[in-house]
Short mmCIF file of C-alpha atoms in Angstrom, two decimals:
data_model
loop_
_atom_site.label_atom_id
_atom_site.label_comp_id
_atom_site.label_asym_id
_atom_site.label_seq_id
_atom_site.Cartn_x
_atom_site.Cartn_y
_atom_site.Cartn_z
CA MET A 9 -42.39 -24.34 -3.11
CA VAL A 10 -44.13 -21.53 -1.22
CA LEU A 11 -44.02 -17.92 -2.32
CA LYS A 12 -43.11 -15.08 0.06
CA THR A 13 -43.50 -11.87 -1.93
CA VAL A 14 -44.78 -10.65 -5.29
CA VAL A 15 -43.48 -7.33 -6.67
CA ILE A 16 -45.87 -5.79 -9.18
CA ASN A 17 -46.02 -2.76 -11.47
CA ILE A 18 -42.31 -2.69 -12.26
CA GLY A 19 -41.94 -0.05 -14.97
CA GLN A 20 -38.31 -0.79 -15.77
CA LEU A 21 -36.64 -4.10 -14.96
CA VAL A 22 -32.83 -3.92 -14.73
CA ARG A 23 -31.68 -7.51 -14.83
CA VAL A 24 -28.02 -6.50 -15.48
CA THR A 25 -26.88 -9.86 -16.88
CA ASP A 26 -27.32 -13.62 -16.89
CA LYS A 27 -23.54 -14.10 -16.51
CA GLU A 28 -21.52 -14.36 -13.28
CA PHE A 29 -19.49 -11.24 -14.13
CA LEU A 30 -19.04 -8.69 -16.90
CA ALA A 31 -15.71 -7.53 -18.32
CA GLY A 32 -14.49 -5.36 -21.17
CA PRO A 33 -17.16 -4.11 -23.61
CA ASP A 34 -19.73 -6.39 -21.96
CA MET A 35 -19.86 -4.01 -18.99
CA ASN A 36 -21.86 -1.65 -21.18
CA ASN A 37 -24.26 -4.35 -22.35
CA ILE A 38 -26.49 -4.55 -19.31
CA GLN A 39 -29.98 -6.01 -19.65
CA VAL A 40 -32.73 -3.43 -19.18
CA GLU A 41 -36.40 -4.05 -20.07
CA ASN A 42 -39.10 -1.39 -20.24
CA GLY A 43 -42.80 -2.19 -19.97
CA LEU A 44 -44.76 -3.50 -17.03
CA PHE A 45 -43.32 -6.46 -15.15
CA ALA A 46 -43.73 -8.45 -11.97
CA LEU A 47 -41.63 -10.98 -10.10
CA ALA A 48 -42.29 -13.53 -7.38
CA ILE A 49 -39.89 -14.51 -4.60
CA ASP A 50 -40.13 -17.84 -2.76
CA GLU A 51 -39.81 -18.69 0.93
CA LEU A 52 -36.05 -19.21 0.54
CA GLY A 53 -35.70 -15.65 -0.68
CA LYS A 54 -35.00 -16.64 -4.28
CA ILE A 55 -36.67 -15.28 -7.39
CA LYS A 56 -39.09 -17.90 -8.71
CA TYR A 57 -40.81 -16.07 -11.55
CA ILE A 58 -40.05 -12.99 -13.67
CA GLU A 59 -42.91 -12.23 -16.05
CA THR A 60 -44.86 -9.42 -17.61
CA GLN A 61 -47.59 -7.99 -15.41
CA ALA A 62 -50.27 -9.50 -17.65
CA LYS A 63 -48.71 -12.95 -17.63
CA ILE A 64 -48.08 -13.15 -13.89
CA ASN A 65 -51.78 -12.46 -13.27
CA ASN A 66 -52.46 -15.83 -14.91
CA ASN A 67 -49.74 -17.70 -13.01
CA ALA A 68 -51.51 -20.34 -10.89
CA ASP A 69 -48.89 -20.27 -8.10
CA VAL A 70 -49.04 -16.50 -7.85
CA ARG A 71 -52.83 -16.38 -7.91
CA ALA A 72 -53.07 -18.99 -5.15
CA PHE A 73 -50.48 -17.15 -3.06
CA LEU A 74 -52.17 -13.76 -3.40
CA LYS A 75 -55.54 -15.23 -2.53
CA GLU A 76 -54.14 -16.46 0.78
CA ASN A 77 -51.66 -13.58 1.32
CA PRO A 78 -53.07 -10.30 0.00
CA ASP A 79 -50.43 -8.46 2.04
CA GLY A 80 -47.69 -10.25 0.12
CA ILE A 81 -47.84 -7.69 -2.71
CA ILE A 82 -45.22 -4.97 -3.06
CA ASP A 83 -46.23 -2.28 -5.52
CA ALA A 84 -43.34 -0.70 -7.45
CA LYS A 85 -45.77 1.94 -8.79
CA GLY A 86 -44.10 2.02 -12.19
CA GLY A 87 -40.63 2.64 -10.80
CA ALA A 88 -37.38 1.03 -11.88
CA VAL A 89 -36.24 -2.12 -10.07
CA LEU A 90 -32.58 -3.10 -10.03
CA PRO A 91 -30.39 -5.52 -8.06
CA GLY A 92 -29.32 -4.70 -4.52
CA LEU A 93 -25.85 -3.17 -4.50
CA VAL A 94 -22.79 -5.12 -3.36
CA ASP A 95 -20.11 -3.16 -1.49
CA GLY A 96 -16.86 -4.96 -2.23
CA HIS A 97 -14.57 -3.40 0.38
CA THR A 98 -15.24 -1.94 3.85
CA HIS A 99 -13.67 -1.61 7.31
CA PRO A 100 -16.80 -1.00 9.42
CA VAL A 101 -15.79 -2.33 12.87
CA TRP A 102 -13.87 0.30 14.81
CA ALA A 103 -13.96 2.83 17.61
CA GLY A 104 -12.35 6.25 17.54
CA ASP A 105 -13.12 8.39 14.51
CA ARG A 106 -10.36 10.41 12.88
CA VAL A 107 -12.18 13.64 12.10
CA HIS A 108 -9.25 15.48 13.70
CA GLU A 109 -6.98 14.19 10.91
CA PHE A 110 -9.17 15.53 8.12
CA ALA A 111 -7.81 19.06 8.53
CA LEU A 112 -4.25 17.69 8.40
CA LYS A 113 -4.97 15.98 5.09
CA LEU A 114 -6.58 19.11 3.70
CA SER A 115 -3.45 21.05 4.63
CA GLY A 116 -1.32 18.61 2.64
CA ALA A 117 -0.25 15.88 5.07
CA SER A 118 0.09 12.56 3.25
CA TYR A 119 -1.44 9.28 4.40
CA MET A 120 1.98 7.88 5.37
CA LYS A 121 3.03 11.11 7.14
CA VAL A 122 -0.05 10.91 9.37
CA HIS A 123 0.56 7.19 9.87
CA LYS A 124 4.21 7.64 10.92
CA ALA A 125 3.21 10.40 13.37
CA GLY A 126 1.09 7.89 15.27
CA GLY A 127 -2.20 8.74 13.62
CA GLY A 128 -4.09 6.85 10.97
CA ILE A 129 -4.56 3.13 11.58
CA ASN A 130 -2.54 3.18 14.81
CA PHE A 131 -4.90 5.71 16.41
CA THR A 132 -7.94 3.59 15.57
CA VAL A 133 -6.19 0.42 16.73
CA GLU A 134 -5.69 1.92 20.19
CA LYS A 135 -9.35 2.94 20.49
CA THR A 136 -10.63 -0.38 19.10
CA ARG A 137 -8.51 -2.41 21.49
CA GLN A 138 -10.03 -0.46 24.38
CA ALA A 139 -13.63 -0.92 23.22
CA SER A 140 -15.82 -3.81 24.30
CA GLU A 141 -17.66 -6.11 21.91
CA TYR A 142 -20.89 -4.45 22.95
CA ASP A 143 -19.54 -0.97 22.24
CA LEU A 144 -18.22 -2.01 18.82
CA LEU A 145 -21.54 -3.65 17.95
CA GLN A 146 -23.47 -0.51 18.88
CA LEU A 147 -21.19 1.49 16.57
CA LEU A 148 -21.44 -1.06 13.76
CA ILE A 149 -25.21 -1.56 13.60
CA PRO A 150 -26.15 2.00 12.52
CA ARG A 151 -23.35 1.94 9.93
CA LEU A 152 -24.77 -1.19 8.35
CA GLU A 153 -28.29 0.25 8.49
CA ARG A 154 -27.14 3.40 6.69
CA MET A 155 -25.56 1.22 3.99
CA MET A 156 -28.90 -0.51 3.46
CA LYS A 157 -30.72 2.81 3.17
CA SER A 158 -28.49 3.58 0.20
CA GLY A 159 -29.28 0.27 -1.48
CA THR A 160 -26.49 -2.02 -0.28
CA THR A 161 -27.74 -5.54 0.43
CA THR A 162 -24.40 -7.40 0.58
CA VAL A 163 -21.15 -6.05 2.03
CA GLU A 164 -17.60 -7.23 2.52
CA CYS A 165 -16.43 -6.39 6.07
CA LYS A 166 -12.82 -6.54 7.26
CA SER A 167 -11.19 -6.73 10.64
CA GLY A 168 -7.79 -5.02 10.89
CA TYR A 169 -7.93 -2.51 13.74
CA GLY A 170 -6.74 -5.03 16.29
CA LEU A 171 -3.35 -6.19 14.99
CA ASN A 172 -3.26 -8.80 17.73
CA THR A 173 -5.09 -12.08 18.16
CA GLU A 174 -7.42 -10.93 20.93
CA THR A 175 -8.74 -7.82 19.20
CA GLU A 176 -8.89 -9.30 15.69
CA LEU A 177 -11.07 -12.11 17.04
CA LYS A 178 -13.16 -9.55 18.92
CA MET A 179 -13.82 -7.62 15.70
CA LEU A 180 -14.72 -10.76 13.79
CA ARG A 181 -17.10 -11.85 16.58
CA VAL A 182 -18.79 -8.45 16.37
CA LEU A 183 -19.45 -9.12 12.69
CA GLU A 184 -21.06 -12.43 13.64
CA LEU A 185 -23.27 -10.66 16.19
CA ALA A 186 -24.25 -8.07 13.58
CA ARG A 187 -25.59 -10.80 11.28
CA ARG A 188 -28.32 -11.45 13.86
CA GLU A 189 -29.20 -7.77 14.23
CA VAL A 190 -29.12 -6.38 10.68
CA PRO A 191 -30.48 -8.16 7.57
CA ILE A 192 -27.62 -7.01 5.34
CA GLU A 193 -25.47 -9.94 4.15
CA ILE A 194 -21.86 -9.90 5.36
CA SER A 195 -18.80 -11.46 3.74
CA SER A 196 -16.25 -11.50 6.56
CA THR A 197 -12.53 -10.88 5.98
CA PHE A 198 -9.59 -11.42 8.33
CA CYS A 199 -7.20 -8.48 7.90
CA GLY A 200 -4.75 -8.89 10.77
CA ALA A 201 -2.03 -7.65 8.41
CA HIS A 202 -3.57 -4.21 8.04
CA SER A 203 -0.58 -2.45 9.58
CA VAL A 204 2.63 -3.23 11.43
CA PRO A 205 2.01 -2.70 15.17
CA LYS A 206 4.13 -0.16 16.96
CA GLY A 207 7.34 -1.53 18.44
CA ILE A 208 7.85 -4.55 16.16
CA SER A 209 9.20 -5.15 12.67
CA ALA A 210 7.24 -6.21 9.60
CA GLU A 211 8.94 -9.59 9.81
CA GLU A 212 7.78 -10.03 13.41
CA ALA A 213 4.26 -8.87 12.51
CA THR A 214 4.14 -11.34 9.63
CA LYS A 215 5.16 -14.17 11.95
CA ASP A 216 2.48 -13.18 14.46
CA VAL A 217 -0.24 -13.12 11.81
CA ILE A 218 0.74 -16.54 10.43
CA GLU A 219 1.58 -18.35 13.67
CA ASN A 220 -0.91 -16.81 16.12
CA GLN A 221 -3.73 -14.79 14.60
CA LEU A 222 -4.56 -16.93 11.58
CA PRO A 223 -4.65 -20.27 13.48
CA ALA A 224 -7.02 -18.70 16.03
CA VAL A 225 -9.32 -17.52 13.22
CA ILE A 226 -9.27 -20.92 11.52
CA LYS A 227 -10.01 -22.68 14.81
CA ALA A 228 -12.98 -20.36 15.43
CA ASN A 229 -14.21 -21.05 11.88
CA LYS A 230 -14.04 -24.80 12.44
CA ASN A 231 -15.93 -24.44 15.73
CA ASN A 232 -18.65 -22.44 13.92
CA GLU A 233 -17.90 -19.42 16.09
CA LEU A 234 -16.90 -17.39 13.03
CA ASN A 235 -17.65 -17.49 9.33
CA VAL A 236 -14.57 -15.83 7.85
CA GLU A 237 -14.38 -16.20 4.07
CA ASN A 238 -11.43 -14.05 3.00
CA ILE A 239 -7.93 -13.03 4.03
CA ASP A 240 -6.49 -9.59 3.36
CA VAL A 241 -3.12 -7.88 3.71
CA PHE A 242 -2.12 -4.25 3.21
CA CYS A 243 0.58 -4.92 0.63
CA GLU A 244 2.42 -1.59 0.59
CA LYS A 245 5.91 -0.16 0.68
CA GLY A 246 6.92 0.41 4.29
CA VAL A 247 4.11 -1.83 5.59
CA PHE A 248 3.85 -5.45 4.41
CA GLU A 249 5.99 -5.66 1.30
CA LEU A 250 5.80 -8.33 -1.38
CA GLU A 251 7.50 -11.27 0.31
CA ASP A 252 5.75 -10.85 3.66
CA SER A 253 2.40 -10.27 1.95
CA LYS A 254 2.84 -13.42 -0.12
CA LYS A 255 3.64 -15.51 2.98
CA ILE A 256 0.48 -14.30 4.73
CA LEU A 257 -1.76 -14.81 1.71
CA VAL A 258 -0.45 -18.30 0.99
CA ALA A 259 -0.97 -19.24 4.63
CA GLY A 260 -4.59 -18.14 4.38
CA GLN A 261 -5.01 -19.84 1.03
CA ASN A 262 -3.80 -23.10 2.59
CA HIS A 263 -6.82 -22.87 4.90
CA ASN A 264 -9.21 -22.29 1.97
CA LEU A 265 -9.66 -18.56 2.54
CA ARG A 266 -10.20 -16.44 -0.57
CA LEU A 267 -7.47 -13.89 -1.23
CA ASN A 268 -8.86 -10.34 -1.15
CA LEU A 269 -5.99 -7.91 -0.70
CA HIS A 270 -5.00 -4.25 -0.74
CA GLY A 271 -2.55 -3.65 -3.57
CA ASP A 272 -0.60 -0.84 -5.23
CA GLU A 273 -2.39 2.00 -3.45
CA LEU A 274 0.40 4.42 -2.59
CA TYR A 275 3.45 2.99 -4.39
CA PRO A 276 3.86 0.77 -7.49
CA LEU A 277 5.14 -2.18 -5.49
CA GLY A 278 3.75 -4.91 -7.74
CA GLY A 279 1.04 -6.13 -5.36
CA ALA A 280 -1.43 -6.59 -8.20
CA GLN A 281 0.96 -8.80 -10.12
CA MET A 282 1.82 -10.85 -7.03
CA GLY A 283 -1.83 -11.25 -6.02
CA ALA A 284 -2.97 -12.18 -9.51
CA ARG A 285 -0.30 -14.85 -9.80
CA LEU A 286 -1.50 -16.34 -6.51
CA GLY A 287 -5.03 -16.49 -7.92
CA ALA A 288 -6.49 -13.72 -5.76
CA THR A 289 -10.25 -13.42 -6.04
CA ALA A 290 -10.03 -9.65 -5.57
CA ILE A 291 -7.42 -6.90 -5.31
CA SER A 292 -8.45 -3.44 -4.12
CA HIS A 293 -7.25 0.15 -4.55
CA LEU A 294 -4.75 -0.14 -7.47
CA GLU A 295 -4.12 3.58 -7.83
CA GLU A 296 -0.48 2.75 -8.67
CA ILE A 297 -0.97 -0.42 -10.70
CA ASP A 298 1.31 -0.77 -13.74
CA GLU A 299 0.70 -2.37 -17.12
CA THR A 300 2.12 -5.71 -15.99
CA GLY A 301 -0.26 -5.78 -13.07
CA ILE A 302 -3.21 -5.00 -15.33
CA THR A 303 -2.19 -7.77 -17.74
CA GLU A 304 -1.77 -10.30 -14.94
CA MET A 305 -5.15 -9.43 -13.40
CA ALA A 306 -6.89 -9.76 -16.76
CA LYS A 307 -5.25 -13.16 -17.17
CA SER A 308 -6.06 -14.43 -13.68
CA GLY A 309 -9.63 -13.13 -13.51
CA SER A 310 -8.92 -11.32 -10.24
CA VAL A 311 -11.52 -8.60 -9.66
CA ALA A 312 -10.19 -5.05 -9.37
CA VAL A 313 -12.26 -3.57 -6.54
CA ILE A 314 -11.98 0.16 -7.15
CA LEU A 315 -12.49 2.63 -4.28
CA PRO A 316 -13.15 6.10 -5.75
CA SER A 317 -13.71 7.78 -2.39
CA THR A 318 -10.17 6.92 -1.23
CA ALA A 319 -8.39 8.62 -4.10
CA TYR A 320 -10.81 11.52 -3.78
CA ILE A 321 -10.33 12.04 -0.04
CA LEU A 322 -6.57 11.43 0.00
CA ARG A 323 -6.05 13.40 -3.23
CA LEU A 324 -4.30 10.46 -4.84
CA LYS A 325 -4.15 9.91 -8.54
CA HIS A 326 -7.10 7.90 -9.77
CA PRO A 327 -6.63 4.23 -10.65
CA PRO A 328 -6.42 3.62 -14.42
CA VAL A 329 -9.87 2.11 -14.71
CA ARG A 330 -10.32 2.79 -18.42
CA SER A 331 -7.14 0.87 -19.18
CA MET A 332 -8.28 -1.98 -16.93
CA ILE A 333 -11.63 -2.26 -18.67
CA GLU A 334 -10.08 -2.05 -22.13
CA LYS A 335 -7.69 -4.87 -21.26
CA GLY A 336 -10.43 -7.12 -19.88
CA VAL A 337 -9.98 -6.79 -16.12
CA ILE A 338 -13.18 -7.45 -14.14
CA VAL A 339 -13.89 -4.18 -12.31
CA GLY A 340 -15.95 -3.96 -9.11
CA LEU A 341 -16.61 -1.12 -6.68
CA GLY A 342 -16.53 -0.54 -2.93
CA THR A 343 -16.91 2.34 -0.51
CA ASP A 344 -13.77 1.58 1.52
CA PHE A 345 -15.78 2.80 4.50
CA ASN A 346 -13.33 3.38 7.37
CA PRO A 347 -12.27 6.23 9.69
CA ASN A 348 -10.09 7.61 6.90
CA ALA A 349 -12.72 7.46 4.12
CA HIS A 350 -16.09 7.94 5.77
CA CYS A 351 -18.51 7.01 2.99
CA LEU A 352 -21.37 4.51 3.41
CA SER A 353 -23.21 5.14 0.13
CA MET A 354 -22.59 2.98 -2.92
CA PRO A 355 -24.60 5.34 -5.19
CA THR A 356 -22.15 8.11 -4.23
CA ILE A 357 -19.27 5.78 -5.10
CA MET A 358 -20.90 5.02 -8.45
CA HIS A 359 -21.27 8.74 -9.12
CA LEU A 360 -17.58 9.34 -8.35
CA ALA A 361 -16.64 6.40 -10.57
CA CYS A 362 -18.50 7.95 -13.48
CA VAL A 363 -17.32 11.54 -13.00
CA ASN A 364 -13.73 11.03 -11.80
CA LEU A 365 -12.82 7.64 -13.28
CA LYS A 366 -14.71 8.11 -16.56
CA MET A 367 -16.79 4.97 -16.21
CA SER A 368 -20.13 4.89 -18.00
CA LEU A 369 -23.36 4.59 -16.04
CA ALA A 370 -23.75 1.00 -17.21
CA GLU A 371 -20.17 0.12 -16.24
CA ALA A 372 -20.67 1.60 -12.77
CA LEU A 373 -23.86 -0.42 -12.30
CA ALA A 374 -22.21 -3.65 -13.44
CA ALA A 375 -19.26 -2.95 -11.15
CA ALA A 376 -21.50 -2.28 -8.12
CA THR A 377 -23.67 -5.34 -8.62
CA ILE A 378 -22.58 -8.47 -10.49
CA ASN A 379 -18.83 -7.79 -10.45
CA SER A 380 -18.64 -6.93 -6.77
CA ALA A 381 -20.75 -10.01 -6.07
CA HIS A 382 -18.26 -12.04 -8.08
CA SER A 383 -15.40 -10.56 -6.01
CA LEU A 384 -17.03 -12.17 -2.96
CA GLY A 385 -17.69 -15.53 -4.59
CA ARG A 386 -21.38 -14.72 -5.05
CA GLY A 387 -21.71 -14.08 -8.79
CA ALA A 388 -23.91 -17.15 -9.23
CA THR A 389 -26.42 -16.12 -6.56
CA HIS A 390 -26.28 -12.32 -6.19
CA GLY A 391 -25.76 -9.17 -8.22
CA SER A 392 -28.42 -9.49 -10.92
CA ILE A 393 -32.15 -10.13 -11.27
CA GLN A 394 -32.55 -13.65 -12.59
CA GLU A 395 -34.70 -16.62 -11.68
CA ASN A 396 -33.13 -18.75 -8.91
CA LYS A 397 -31.01 -15.84 -7.67
CA PHE A 398 -31.73 -14.17 -4.37
CA GLY A 399 -34.41 -11.49 -4.34
CA ASP A 400 -32.11 -8.63 -3.33
CA LEU A 401 -33.70 -5.58 -4.94
CA ILE A 402 -33.87 -1.80 -5.02
CA VAL A 403 -37.24 -0.32 -5.97
CA LEU A 404 -36.89 3.28 -7.12
CA LYS A 405 -39.47 6.07 -7.13
CA GLU A 406 -38.03 7.14 -10.49
CA LYS A 407 -38.86 5.38 -13.73
CA LYS A 408 -35.25 5.23 -14.96
CA TRP A 409 -32.52 3.40 -13.04
CA GLU A 410 -29.88 6.00 -13.94
CA HIS A 411 -31.35 8.35 -11.32
CA LEU A 412 -29.66 6.23 -8.63
CA ILE A 413 -26.31 7.60 -9.84
CA TYR A 414 -27.45 10.89 -11.34
CA GLN A 415 -29.05 12.29 -8.18
CA LEU A 416 -25.91 12.66 -6.09
CA GLY A 417 -26.42 11.96 -2.39
CA ASP A 418 -30.22 11.70 -2.57
CA ASN A 419 -31.60 8.59 -0.87
CA ASN A 420 -35.13 9.91 -1.28
CA ILE A 421 -35.37 8.30 -4.71
CA ILE A 422 -35.35 4.82 -3.13
CA ARG A 423 -38.84 3.49 -2.37
CA TYR A 424 -37.77 0.09 -1.00
CA VAL A 425 -34.66 -1.95 -0.41
CA MET A 426 -35.33 -5.69 -0.30
CA LYS A 427 -33.19 -8.53 1.01
CA LYS A 428 -34.26 -12.04 0.03
CA GLY A 429 -37.77 -10.75 -0.67
CA ASP A 430 -38.18 -8.87 2.61
CA ILE A 431 -38.36 -5.08 2.80
CA VAL A 432 -35.40 -3.94 4.89
CA TYR A 433 -35.76 -0.23 4.16
CA SER A 434 -38.77 1.85 3.12
CA GLY A 435 -38.15 5.43 1.95
#
């Protein structure tokens, strides 16, 4: 075992938890230690030691490492250190912004009204189909870098602006290229069922996803050209309704893809109930979830990935998060970054979750770290500060971690963002 980095002078250590997720009252019981601490990260990027400052000075491995690598010290200068944030839901690969639609929404146009008029997803699909892989990559890289500057170290990234085999594969290849360019960790999701393409029916679109798009994705996975982990569908009235959504999800499940779907955003269709009964790892949005859906998600352990910016921007009613937490649903958070909800900052999302959704600071932190990690199958390795977990960290200039949420829109409070023990952003 060889060490890579030692972080010293940690004034507040926010471990979060030693569990793989937190639900119900446990979301408020996060582990926070005040004093003076240090931690050491090994060459694999995993945390090897977490000790008091005084004790780590006597650790033989650490002393030997620092003697040979005096530049391997990162000084937290008494600031709070907490886990890197995990963004549980994004659509970051696209061309063609929709700033022109923002005024329409502000004047009262609904999401579906814009969609039916040829705007929304269909507008972005046209622009994304026209863009080259190189162009899409050059748009994606700065988006991922801006996420990291706000403390995100792991992010779920969907395709879905192709709606045909060629462009969906192009988007997923761009995500693979981005892994080599940006140190943020990507969980890749195939979302060919993001919308019904113009000129065909939902039934025809479902058949295309199952018989053409999905087999091409699975083949590319097997050939190590892609590393797609999840399958998504926009389960919504007037788009992919319950039966079609179920067919697509089961087809993906049969190829060992995790189910990570959009559900009950605009209409109480029952997507949460359907997804939970299929054993979905995560279901997002849920503004219109009903009590049955909440009960089924609590029973199945499906993570509710809540997207506060979407309800805020579209002026939708907020999802019933308090009821979800009270009934034991695992709640995570995501930015839903896309041309319709242009937010890259998880701290902003956490702030909105506290103010608009009435989550506590501790609940928002648990949702943005361990629970979102769990929604991506990473609860055992990411989302908290524990020995043998990856050294994904945020080092704050402030002495209390709550400032990350309290200081709305202020990245200046972040001293370092670390991924597997390496500094990937310095503020």
